[in-house]
mmCIF file with all atom_site columns, C-alpha atoms in Angstrom:
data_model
loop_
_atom_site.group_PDB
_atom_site.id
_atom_site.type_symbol
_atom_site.label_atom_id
_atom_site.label_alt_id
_atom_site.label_comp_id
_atom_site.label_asym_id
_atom_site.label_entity_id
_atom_site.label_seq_id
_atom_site.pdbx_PDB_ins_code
_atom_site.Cartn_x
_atom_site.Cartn_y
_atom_site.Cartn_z
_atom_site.occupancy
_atom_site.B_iso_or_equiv
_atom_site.pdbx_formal_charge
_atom_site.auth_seq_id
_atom_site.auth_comp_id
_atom_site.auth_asym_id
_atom_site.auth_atom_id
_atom_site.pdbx_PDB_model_num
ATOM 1   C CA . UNK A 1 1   ? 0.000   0.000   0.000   1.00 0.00 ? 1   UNK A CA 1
ATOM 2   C CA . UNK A 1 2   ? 1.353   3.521   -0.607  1.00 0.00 ? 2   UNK A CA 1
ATOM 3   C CA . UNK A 1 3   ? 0.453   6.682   0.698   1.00 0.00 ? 3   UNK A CA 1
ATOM 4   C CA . UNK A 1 4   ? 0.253   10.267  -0.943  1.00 0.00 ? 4   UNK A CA 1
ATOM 5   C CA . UNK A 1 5   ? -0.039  13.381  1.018   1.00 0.00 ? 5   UNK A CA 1
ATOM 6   C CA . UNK A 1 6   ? -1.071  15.554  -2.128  1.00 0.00 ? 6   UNK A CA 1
ATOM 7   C CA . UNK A 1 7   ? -2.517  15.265  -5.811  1.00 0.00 ? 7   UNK A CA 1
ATOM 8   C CA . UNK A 1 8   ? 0.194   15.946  -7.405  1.00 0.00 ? 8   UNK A CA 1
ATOM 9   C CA . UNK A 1 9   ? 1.785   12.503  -5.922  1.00 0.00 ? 9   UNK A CA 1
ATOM 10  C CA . UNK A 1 10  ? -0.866  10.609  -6.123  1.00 0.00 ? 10  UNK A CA 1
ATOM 11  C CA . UNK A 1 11  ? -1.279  11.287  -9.612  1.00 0.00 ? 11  UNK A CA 1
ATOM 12  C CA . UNK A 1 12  ? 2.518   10.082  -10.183 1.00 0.00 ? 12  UNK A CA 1
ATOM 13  C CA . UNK A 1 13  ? 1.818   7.282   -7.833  1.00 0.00 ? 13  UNK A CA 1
ATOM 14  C CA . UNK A 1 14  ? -0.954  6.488   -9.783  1.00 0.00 ? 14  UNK A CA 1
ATOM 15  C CA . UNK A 1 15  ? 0.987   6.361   -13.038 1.00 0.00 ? 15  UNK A CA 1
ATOM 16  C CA . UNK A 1 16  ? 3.565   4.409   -11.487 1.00 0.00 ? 16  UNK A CA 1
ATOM 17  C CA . UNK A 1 17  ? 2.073   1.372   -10.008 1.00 0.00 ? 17  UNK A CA 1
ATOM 18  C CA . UNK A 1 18  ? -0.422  -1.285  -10.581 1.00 0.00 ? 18  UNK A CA 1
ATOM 19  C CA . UNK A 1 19  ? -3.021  -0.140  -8.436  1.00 0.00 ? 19  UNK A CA 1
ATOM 20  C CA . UNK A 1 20  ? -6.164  -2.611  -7.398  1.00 0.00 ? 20  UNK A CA 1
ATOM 21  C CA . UNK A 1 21  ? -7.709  0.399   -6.097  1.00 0.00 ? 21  UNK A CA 1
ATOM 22  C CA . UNK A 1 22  ? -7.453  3.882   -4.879  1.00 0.00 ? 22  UNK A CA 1
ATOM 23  C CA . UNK A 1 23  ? -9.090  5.288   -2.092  1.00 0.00 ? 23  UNK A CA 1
ATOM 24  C CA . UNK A 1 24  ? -9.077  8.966   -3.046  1.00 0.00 ? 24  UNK A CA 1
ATOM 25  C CA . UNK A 1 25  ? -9.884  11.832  -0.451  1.00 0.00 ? 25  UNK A CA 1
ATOM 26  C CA . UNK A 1 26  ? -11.187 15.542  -2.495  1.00 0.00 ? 26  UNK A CA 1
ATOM 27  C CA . UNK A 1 27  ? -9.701  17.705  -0.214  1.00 0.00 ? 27  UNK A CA 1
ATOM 28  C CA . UNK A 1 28  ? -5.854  17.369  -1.404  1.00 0.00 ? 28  UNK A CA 1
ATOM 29  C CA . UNK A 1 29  ? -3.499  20.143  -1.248  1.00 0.00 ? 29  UNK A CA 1
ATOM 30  C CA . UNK A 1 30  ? -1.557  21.236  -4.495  1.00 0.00 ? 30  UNK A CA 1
ATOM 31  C CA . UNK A 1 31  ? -4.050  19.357  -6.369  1.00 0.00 ? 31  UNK A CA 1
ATOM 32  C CA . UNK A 1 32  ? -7.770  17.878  -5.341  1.00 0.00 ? 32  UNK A CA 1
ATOM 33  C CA . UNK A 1 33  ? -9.165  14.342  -5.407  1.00 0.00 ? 33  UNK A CA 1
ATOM 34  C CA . UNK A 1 34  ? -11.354 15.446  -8.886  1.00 0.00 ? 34  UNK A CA 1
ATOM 35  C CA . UNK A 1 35  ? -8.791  16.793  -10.496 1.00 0.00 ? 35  UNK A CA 1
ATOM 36  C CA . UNK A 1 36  ? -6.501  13.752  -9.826  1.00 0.00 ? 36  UNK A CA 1
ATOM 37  C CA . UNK A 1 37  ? -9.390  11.415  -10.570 1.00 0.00 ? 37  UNK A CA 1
ATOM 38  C CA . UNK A 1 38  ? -9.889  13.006  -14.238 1.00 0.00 ? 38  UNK A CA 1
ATOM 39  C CA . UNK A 1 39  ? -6.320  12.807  -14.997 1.00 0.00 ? 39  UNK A CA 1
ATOM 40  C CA . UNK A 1 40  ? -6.683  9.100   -13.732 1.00 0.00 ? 40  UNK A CA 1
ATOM 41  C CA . UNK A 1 41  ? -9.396  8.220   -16.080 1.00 0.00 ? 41  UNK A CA 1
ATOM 42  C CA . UNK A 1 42  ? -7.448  9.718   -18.858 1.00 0.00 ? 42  UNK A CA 1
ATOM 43  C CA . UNK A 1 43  ? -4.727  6.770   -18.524 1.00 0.00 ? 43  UNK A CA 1
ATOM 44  C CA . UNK A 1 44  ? -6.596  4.401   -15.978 1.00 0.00 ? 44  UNK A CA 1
ATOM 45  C CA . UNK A 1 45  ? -9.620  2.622   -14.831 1.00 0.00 ? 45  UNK A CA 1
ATOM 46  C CA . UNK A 1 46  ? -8.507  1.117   -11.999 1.00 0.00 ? 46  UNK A CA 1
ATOM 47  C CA . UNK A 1 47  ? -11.617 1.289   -9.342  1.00 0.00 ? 47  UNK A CA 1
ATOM 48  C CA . UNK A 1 48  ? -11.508 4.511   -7.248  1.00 0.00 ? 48  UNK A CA 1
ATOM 49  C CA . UNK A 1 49  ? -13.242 5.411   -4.288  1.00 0.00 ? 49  UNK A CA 1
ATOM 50  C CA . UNK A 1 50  ? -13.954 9.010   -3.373  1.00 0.00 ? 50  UNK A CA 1
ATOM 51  C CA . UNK A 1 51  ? -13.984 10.473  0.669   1.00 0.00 ? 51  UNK A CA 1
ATOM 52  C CA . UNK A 1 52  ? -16.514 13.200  0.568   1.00 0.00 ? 52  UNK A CA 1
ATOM 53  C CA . UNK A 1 53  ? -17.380 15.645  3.324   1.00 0.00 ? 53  UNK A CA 1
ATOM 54  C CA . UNK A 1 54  ? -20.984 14.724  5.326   1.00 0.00 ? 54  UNK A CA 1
ATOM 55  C CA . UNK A 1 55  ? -23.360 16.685  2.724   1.00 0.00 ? 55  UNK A CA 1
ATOM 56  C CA . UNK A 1 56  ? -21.399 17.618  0.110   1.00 0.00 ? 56  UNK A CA 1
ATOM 57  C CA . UNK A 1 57  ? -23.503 15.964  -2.917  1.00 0.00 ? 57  UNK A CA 1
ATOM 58  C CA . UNK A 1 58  ? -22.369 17.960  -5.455  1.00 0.00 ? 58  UNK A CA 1
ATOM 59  C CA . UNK A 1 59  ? -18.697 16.439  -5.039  1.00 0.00 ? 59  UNK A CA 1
ATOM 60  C CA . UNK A 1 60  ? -20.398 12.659  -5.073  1.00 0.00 ? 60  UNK A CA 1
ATOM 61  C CA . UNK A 1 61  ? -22.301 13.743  -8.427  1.00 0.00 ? 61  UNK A CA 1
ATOM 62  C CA . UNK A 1 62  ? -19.024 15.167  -10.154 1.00 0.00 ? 62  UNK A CA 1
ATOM 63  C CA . UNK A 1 63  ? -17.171 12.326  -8.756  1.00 0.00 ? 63  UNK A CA 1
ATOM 64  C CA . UNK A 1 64  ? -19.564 9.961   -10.474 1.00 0.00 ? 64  UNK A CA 1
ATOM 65  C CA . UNK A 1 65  ? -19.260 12.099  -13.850 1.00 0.00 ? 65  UNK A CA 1
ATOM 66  C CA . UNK A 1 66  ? -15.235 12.191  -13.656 1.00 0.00 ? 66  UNK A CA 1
ATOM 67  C CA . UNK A 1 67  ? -15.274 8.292   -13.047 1.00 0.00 ? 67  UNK A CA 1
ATOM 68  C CA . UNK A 1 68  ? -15.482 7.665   -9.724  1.00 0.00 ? 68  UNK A CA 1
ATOM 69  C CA . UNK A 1 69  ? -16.386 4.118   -8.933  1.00 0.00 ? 69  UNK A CA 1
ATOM 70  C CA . UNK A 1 70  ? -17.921 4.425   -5.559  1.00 0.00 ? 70  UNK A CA 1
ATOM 71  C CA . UNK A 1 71  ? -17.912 7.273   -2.554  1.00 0.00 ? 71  UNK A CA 1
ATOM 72  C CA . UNK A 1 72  ? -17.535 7.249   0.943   1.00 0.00 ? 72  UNK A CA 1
ATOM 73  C CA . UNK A 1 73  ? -19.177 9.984   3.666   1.00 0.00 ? 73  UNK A CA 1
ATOM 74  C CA . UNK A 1 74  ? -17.030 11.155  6.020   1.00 0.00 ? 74  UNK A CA 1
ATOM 75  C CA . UNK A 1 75  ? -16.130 10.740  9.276   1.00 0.00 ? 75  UNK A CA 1
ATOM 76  C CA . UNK A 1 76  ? -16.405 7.351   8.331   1.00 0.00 ? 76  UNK A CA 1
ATOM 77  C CA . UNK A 1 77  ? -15.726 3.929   9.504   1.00 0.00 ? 77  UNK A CA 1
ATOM 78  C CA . UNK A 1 78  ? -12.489 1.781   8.929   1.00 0.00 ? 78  UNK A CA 1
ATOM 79  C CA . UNK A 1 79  ? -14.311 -1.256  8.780   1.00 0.00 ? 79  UNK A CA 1
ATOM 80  C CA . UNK A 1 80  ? -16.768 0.080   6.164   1.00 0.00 ? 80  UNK A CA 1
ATOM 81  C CA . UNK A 1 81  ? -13.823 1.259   4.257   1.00 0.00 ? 81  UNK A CA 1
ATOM 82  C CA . UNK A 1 82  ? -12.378 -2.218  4.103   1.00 0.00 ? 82  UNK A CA 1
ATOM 83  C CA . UNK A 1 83  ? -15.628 -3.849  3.271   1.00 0.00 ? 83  UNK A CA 1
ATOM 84  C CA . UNK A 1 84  ? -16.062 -1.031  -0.033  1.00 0.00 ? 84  UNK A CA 1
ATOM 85  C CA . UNK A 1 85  ? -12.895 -1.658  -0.786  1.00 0.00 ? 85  UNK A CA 1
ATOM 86  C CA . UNK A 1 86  ? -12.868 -5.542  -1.178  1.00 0.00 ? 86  UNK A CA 1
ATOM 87  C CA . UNK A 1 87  ? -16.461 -5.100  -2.818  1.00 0.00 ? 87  UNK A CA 1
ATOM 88  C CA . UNK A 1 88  ? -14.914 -3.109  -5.675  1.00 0.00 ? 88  UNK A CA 1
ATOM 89  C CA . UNK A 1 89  ? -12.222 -5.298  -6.182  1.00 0.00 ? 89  UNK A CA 1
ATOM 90  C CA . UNK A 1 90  ? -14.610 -8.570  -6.363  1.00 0.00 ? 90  UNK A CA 1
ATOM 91  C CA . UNK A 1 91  ? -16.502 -7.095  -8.678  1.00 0.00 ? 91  UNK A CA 1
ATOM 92  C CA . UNK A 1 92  ? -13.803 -5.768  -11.021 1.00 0.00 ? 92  UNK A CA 1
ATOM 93  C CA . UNK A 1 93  ? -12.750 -9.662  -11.301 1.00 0.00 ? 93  UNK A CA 1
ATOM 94  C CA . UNK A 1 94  ? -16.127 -10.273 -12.129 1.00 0.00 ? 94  UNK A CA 1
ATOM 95  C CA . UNK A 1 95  ? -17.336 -12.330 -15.416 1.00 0.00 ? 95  UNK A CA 1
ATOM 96  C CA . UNK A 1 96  ? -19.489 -9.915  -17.746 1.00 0.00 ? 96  UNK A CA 1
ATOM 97  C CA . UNK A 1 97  ? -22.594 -11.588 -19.328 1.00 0.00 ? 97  UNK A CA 1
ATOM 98  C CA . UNK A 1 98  ? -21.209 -12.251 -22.268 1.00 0.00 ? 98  UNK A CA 1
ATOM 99  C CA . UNK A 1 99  ? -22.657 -10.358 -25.927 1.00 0.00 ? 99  UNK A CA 1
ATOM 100 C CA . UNK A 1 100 ? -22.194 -11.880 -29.282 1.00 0.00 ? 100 UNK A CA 1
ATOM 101 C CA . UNK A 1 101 ? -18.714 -12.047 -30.861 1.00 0.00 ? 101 UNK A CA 1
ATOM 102 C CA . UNK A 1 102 ? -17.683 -12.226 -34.147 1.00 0.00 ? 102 UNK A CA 1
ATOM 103 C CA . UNK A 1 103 ? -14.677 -14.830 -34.755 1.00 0.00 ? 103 UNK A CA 1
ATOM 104 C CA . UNK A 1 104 ? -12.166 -12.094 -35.247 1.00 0.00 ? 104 UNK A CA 1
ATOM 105 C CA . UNK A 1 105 ? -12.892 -10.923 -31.629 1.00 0.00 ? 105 UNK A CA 1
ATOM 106 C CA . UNK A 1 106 ? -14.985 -7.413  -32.767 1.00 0.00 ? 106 UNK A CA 1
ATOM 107 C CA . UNK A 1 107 ? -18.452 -6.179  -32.481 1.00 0.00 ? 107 UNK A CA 1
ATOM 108 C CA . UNK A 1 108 ? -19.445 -4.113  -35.353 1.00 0.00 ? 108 UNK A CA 1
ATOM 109 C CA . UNK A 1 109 ? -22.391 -1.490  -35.549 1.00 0.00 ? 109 UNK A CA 1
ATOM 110 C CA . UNK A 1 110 ? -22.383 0.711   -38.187 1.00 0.00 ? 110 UNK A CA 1
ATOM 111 C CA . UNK A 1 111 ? -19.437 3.301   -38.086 1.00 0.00 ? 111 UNK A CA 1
ATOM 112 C CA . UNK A 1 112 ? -18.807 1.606   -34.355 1.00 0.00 ? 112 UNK A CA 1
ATOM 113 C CA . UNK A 1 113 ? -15.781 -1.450  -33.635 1.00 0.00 ? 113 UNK A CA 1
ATOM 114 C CA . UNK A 1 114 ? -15.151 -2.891  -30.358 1.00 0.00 ? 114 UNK A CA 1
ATOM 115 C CA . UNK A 1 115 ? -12.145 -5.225  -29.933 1.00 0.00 ? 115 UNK A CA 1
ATOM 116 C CA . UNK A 1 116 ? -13.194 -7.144  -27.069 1.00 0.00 ? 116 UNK A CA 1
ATOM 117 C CA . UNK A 1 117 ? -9.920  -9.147  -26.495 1.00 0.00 ? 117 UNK A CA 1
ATOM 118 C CA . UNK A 1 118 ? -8.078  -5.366  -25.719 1.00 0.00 ? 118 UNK A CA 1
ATOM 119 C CA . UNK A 1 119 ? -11.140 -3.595  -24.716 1.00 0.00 ? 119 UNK A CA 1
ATOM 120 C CA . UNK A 1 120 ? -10.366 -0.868  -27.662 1.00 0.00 ? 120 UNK A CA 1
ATOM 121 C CA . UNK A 1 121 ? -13.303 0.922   -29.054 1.00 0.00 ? 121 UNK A CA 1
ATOM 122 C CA . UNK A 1 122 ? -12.796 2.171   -32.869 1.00 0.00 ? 122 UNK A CA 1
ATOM 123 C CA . UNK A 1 123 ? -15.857 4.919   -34.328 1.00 0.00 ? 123 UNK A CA 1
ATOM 124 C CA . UNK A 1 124 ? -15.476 5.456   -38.285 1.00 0.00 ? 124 UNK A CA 1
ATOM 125 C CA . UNK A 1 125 ? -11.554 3.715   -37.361 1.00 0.00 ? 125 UNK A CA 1
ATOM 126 C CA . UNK A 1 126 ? -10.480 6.474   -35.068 1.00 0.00 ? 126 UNK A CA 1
ATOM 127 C CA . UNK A 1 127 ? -9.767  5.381   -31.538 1.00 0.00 ? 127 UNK A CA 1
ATOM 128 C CA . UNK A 1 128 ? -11.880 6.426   -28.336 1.00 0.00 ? 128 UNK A CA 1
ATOM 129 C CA . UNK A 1 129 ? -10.600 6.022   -25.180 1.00 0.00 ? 129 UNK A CA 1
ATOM 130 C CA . UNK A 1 130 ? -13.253 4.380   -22.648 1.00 0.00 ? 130 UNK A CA 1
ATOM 131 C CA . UNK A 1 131 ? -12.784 3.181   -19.352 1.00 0.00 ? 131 UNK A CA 1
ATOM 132 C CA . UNK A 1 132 ? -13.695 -0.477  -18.861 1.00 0.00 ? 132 UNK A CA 1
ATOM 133 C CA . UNK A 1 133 ? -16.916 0.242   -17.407 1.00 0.00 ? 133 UNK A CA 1
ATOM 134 C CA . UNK A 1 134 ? -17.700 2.237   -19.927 1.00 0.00 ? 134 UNK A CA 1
ATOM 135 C CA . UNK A 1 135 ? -16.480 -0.260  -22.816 1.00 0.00 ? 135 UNK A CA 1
ATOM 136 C CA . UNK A 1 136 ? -18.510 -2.924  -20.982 1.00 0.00 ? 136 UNK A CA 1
ATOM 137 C CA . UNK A 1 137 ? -21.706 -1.136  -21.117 1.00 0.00 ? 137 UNK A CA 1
ATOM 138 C CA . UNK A 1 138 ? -21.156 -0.855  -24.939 1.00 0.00 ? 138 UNK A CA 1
ATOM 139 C CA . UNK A 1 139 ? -20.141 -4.108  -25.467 1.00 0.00 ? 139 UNK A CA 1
ATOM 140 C CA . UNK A 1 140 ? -23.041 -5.425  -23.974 1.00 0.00 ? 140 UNK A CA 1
ATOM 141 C CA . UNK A 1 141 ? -25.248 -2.600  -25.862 1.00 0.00 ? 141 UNK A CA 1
ATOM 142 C CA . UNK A 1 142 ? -23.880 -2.648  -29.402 1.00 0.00 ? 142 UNK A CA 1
ATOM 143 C CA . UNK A 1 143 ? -23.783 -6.562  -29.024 1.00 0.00 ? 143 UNK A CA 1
ATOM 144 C CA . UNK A 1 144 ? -27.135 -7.718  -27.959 1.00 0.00 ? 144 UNK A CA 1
ATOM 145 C CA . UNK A 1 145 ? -28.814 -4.432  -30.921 1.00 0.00 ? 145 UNK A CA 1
ATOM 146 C CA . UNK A 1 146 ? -32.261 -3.966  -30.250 1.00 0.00 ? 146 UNK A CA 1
ATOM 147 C CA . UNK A 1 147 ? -32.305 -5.333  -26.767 1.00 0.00 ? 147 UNK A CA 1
ATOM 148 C CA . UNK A 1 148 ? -33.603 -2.914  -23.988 1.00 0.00 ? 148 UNK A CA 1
ATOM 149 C CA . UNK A 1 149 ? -31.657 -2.901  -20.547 1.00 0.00 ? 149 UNK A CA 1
ATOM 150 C CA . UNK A 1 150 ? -33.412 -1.246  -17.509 1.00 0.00 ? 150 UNK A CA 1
ATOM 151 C CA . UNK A 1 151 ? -30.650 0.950   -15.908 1.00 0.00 ? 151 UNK A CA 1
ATOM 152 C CA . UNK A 1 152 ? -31.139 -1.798  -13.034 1.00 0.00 ? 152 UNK A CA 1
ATOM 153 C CA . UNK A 1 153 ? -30.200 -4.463  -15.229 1.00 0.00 ? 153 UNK A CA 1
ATOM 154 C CA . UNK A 1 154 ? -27.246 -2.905  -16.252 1.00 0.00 ? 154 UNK A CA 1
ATOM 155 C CA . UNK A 1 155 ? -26.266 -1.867  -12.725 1.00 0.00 ? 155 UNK A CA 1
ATOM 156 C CA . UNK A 1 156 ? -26.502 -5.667  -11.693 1.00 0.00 ? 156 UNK A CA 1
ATOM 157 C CA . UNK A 1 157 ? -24.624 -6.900  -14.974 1.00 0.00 ? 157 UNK A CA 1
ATOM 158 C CA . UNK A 1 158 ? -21.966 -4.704  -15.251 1.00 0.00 ? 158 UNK A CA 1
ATOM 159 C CA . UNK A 1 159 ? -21.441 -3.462  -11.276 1.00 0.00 ? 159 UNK A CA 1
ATOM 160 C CA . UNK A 1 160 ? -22.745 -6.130  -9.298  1.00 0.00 ? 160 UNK A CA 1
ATOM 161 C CA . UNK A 1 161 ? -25.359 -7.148  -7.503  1.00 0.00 ? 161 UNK A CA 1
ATOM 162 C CA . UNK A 1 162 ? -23.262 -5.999  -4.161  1.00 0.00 ? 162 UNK A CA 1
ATOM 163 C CA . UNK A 1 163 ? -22.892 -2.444  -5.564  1.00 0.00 ? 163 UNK A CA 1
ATOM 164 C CA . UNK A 1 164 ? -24.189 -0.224  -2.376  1.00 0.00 ? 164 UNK A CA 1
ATOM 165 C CA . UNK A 1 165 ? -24.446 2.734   -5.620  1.00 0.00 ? 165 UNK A CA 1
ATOM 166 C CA . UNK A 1 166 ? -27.947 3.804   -7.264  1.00 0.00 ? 166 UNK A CA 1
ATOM 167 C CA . UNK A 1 167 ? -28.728 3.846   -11.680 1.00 0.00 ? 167 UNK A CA 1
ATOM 168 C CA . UNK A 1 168 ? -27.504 7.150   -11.549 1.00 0.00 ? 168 UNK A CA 1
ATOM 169 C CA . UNK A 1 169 ? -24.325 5.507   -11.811 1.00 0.00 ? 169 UNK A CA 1
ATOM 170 C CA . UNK A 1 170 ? -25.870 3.862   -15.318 1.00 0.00 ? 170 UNK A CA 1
ATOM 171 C CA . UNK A 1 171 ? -27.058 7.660   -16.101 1.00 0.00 ? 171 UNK A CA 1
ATOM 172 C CA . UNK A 1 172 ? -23.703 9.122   -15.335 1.00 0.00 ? 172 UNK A CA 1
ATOM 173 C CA . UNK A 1 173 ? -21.542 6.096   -17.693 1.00 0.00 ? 173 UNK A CA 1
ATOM 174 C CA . UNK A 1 174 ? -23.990 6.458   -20.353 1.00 0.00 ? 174 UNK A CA 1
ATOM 175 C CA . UNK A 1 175 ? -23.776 10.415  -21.108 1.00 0.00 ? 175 UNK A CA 1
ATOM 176 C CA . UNK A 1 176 ? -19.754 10.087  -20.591 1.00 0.00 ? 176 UNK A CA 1
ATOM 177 C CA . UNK A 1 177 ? -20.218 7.512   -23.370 1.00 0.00 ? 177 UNK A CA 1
ATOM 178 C CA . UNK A 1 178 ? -22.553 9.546   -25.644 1.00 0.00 ? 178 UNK A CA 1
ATOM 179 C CA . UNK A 1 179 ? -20.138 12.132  -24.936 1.00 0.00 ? 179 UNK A CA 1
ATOM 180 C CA . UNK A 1 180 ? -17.343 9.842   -27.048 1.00 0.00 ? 180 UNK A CA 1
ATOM 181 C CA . UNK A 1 181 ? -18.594 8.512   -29.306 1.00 0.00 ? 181 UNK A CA 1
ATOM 182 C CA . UNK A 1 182 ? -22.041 10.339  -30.954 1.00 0.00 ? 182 UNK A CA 1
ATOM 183 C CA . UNK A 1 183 ? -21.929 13.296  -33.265 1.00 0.00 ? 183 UNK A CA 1
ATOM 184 C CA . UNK A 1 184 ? -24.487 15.282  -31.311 1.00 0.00 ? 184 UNK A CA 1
ATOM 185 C CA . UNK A 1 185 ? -24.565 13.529  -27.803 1.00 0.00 ? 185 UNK A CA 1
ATOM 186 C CA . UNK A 1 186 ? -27.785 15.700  -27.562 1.00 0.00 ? 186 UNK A CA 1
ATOM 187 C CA . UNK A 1 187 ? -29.449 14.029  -30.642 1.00 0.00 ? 187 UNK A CA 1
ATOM 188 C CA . UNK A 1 188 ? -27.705 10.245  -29.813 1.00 0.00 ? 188 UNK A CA 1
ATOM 189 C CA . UNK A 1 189 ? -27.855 7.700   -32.390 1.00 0.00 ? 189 UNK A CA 1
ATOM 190 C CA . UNK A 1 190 ? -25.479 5.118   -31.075 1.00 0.00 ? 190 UNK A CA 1
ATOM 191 C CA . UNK A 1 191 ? -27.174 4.660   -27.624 1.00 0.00 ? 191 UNK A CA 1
ATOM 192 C CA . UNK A 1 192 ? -31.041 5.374   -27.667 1.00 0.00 ? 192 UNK A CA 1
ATOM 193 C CA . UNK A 1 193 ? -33.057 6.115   -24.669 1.00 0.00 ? 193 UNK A CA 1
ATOM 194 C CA . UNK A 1 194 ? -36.820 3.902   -24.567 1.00 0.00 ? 194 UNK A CA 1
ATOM 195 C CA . UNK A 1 195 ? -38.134 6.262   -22.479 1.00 0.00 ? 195 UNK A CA 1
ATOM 196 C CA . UNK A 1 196 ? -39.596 4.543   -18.747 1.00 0.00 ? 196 UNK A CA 1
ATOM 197 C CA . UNK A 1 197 ? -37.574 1.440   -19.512 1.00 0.00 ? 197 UNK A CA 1
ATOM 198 C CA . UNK A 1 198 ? -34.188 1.670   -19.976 1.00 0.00 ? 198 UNK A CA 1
ATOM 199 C CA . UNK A 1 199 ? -31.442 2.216   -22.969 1.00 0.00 ? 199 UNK A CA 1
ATOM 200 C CA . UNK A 1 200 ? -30.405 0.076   -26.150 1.00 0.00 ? 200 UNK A CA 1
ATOM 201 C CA . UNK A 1 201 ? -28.311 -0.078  -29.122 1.00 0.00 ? 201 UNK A CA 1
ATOM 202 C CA . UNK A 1 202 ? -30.189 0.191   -32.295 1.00 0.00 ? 202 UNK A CA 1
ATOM 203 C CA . UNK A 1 203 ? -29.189 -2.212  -35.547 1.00 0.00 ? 203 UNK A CA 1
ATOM 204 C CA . UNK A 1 204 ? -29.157 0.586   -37.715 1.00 0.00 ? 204 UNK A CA 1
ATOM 205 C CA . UNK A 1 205 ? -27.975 3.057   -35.830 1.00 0.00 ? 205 UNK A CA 1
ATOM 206 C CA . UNK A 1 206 ? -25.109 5.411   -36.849 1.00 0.00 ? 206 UNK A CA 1
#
C-alpha cells in the first residue's frame, strides 16, 4: 500500500504502479481528489473510491461524472472502508454476461468497432478512449442491438449485484459515453433512450 499526502503525488503514484484500487480523499493540497481522478481516467480505470465531506452531494455527483467508482461519507468507519474496498475489487474480477462475438474478436455497428480481447473501441476507425466500465456497457449494448436494458439491469450486470451505488451511476456512464462517441450527444444515435424502460443499441444506428 502507498500513501500520498497531495494530488500531485498521487497522480505520479498512480501512473507508477499497478493499483487494485485507490481510495481517493477531495480535499488534497496542491491538487484535489477530482482533479486527480480526471487525470486518472485519462490513462486508468482502476476502481476509485472518493472520501466526501458529510453533505457535500455535489462532489459525489461530479465524482460519479469524472469516473469515480464508488464514494464514501465522512467521518467514516475503517471497517466500512475495508468492506467497499474488497467489494470493488470482487466485482472488477467479475465475469461480464457475455454479448455476441464475431470470430475475429470485434463487435461491429455501423461506423462503431469494439475489440473485445483489448477492450479498444474504434468509431469510423479512429480510436476512443473508454474506461472499462464504460467499454462494458457498450459491449453489452452494441452486441445484444435492439435489446432494452433497464438501468437496473445494467447496474446488476456490469457493477454487481453488491454495488451499495444507485442507476444514476448507469445515467452518469452512459452520457460520458454519448459524450465519445455520438456526433451530437444531444441528438444520440449510437445509444437510444426507450423512455420509462431503460437504454439500447439500435441495428441501424449510426
Amino acid at each position: 500500500m502507498d500513501v500520498a499526502y497531495d494530488g500531485e503525488e498521487a497522480v505520479r503514484l498512480a501512473k507508477s504502479g499497478n493499483y487494485d484500487a485507490v481510495l481517493l480523499d477531495i480535499m488534497l493540497p496542491l491538487k484535489s481528489g477530482l482533479d486527480v481522478l480526471r487525470e486518472i481516467r485519462e490513462f486508468s480505470d482502476m476502481p476509485v473510491i472518493m472520501l466526501t465531506a458529510k453533505g457535500e452531494d455535489i462532489d459525489k455527483v461530479t465524482g460519479l461524472e469524472y469516473g469515480a467508482d464508488d464514494y464514501i461519507t465522512k467521518p467514516y468507519n475503517i471497517l466500512e472502508v475495508k468492506a467497499r474496498l474488497k467489494a470493488i475489487m470482487r466485482r472488477n474480477r467479475m465475469p461480464k454476461e457475455a454479448a455476441p462475438v464475431k470470430e475475429d474478436g470485434t463487435i461491429r455497428l455501423g461506423k462503431l468497432t469494439l475489440d473485445t480481447d483489448n477492450e479498444r473501441v474504434f468509431n469510423d476507425r479512429e480510436e476512443v478512449f473508454v474506461t472499462s466500465k464504460e467499454f462494458d456497457i457498450l459491449k453489452l449494448l452494441a452486441g445484444n442491438p435492439d435489446k432494452v436494458y433497464s438501468r437496473e439491469q445494467l447496474l446488476r450486470t456490469i457493477w454487481g449485484d453488491s454495488y451499495p451505488g444507485d442507476v444514476r451511476t448507469v445515467d452518469v456512464h452512459i452520457r460520458r459515453l454519448r459524450e465519445k462517441i455520438e456526433e451530437d450527444p444531444g441528438v444520440p444515435r449510437v445509444i437510444l433512450t426507450k423512455w420509462g424502460i431503460g437504454y439500447y443499441c439500435r441495428n441501424e444506428s449510426i
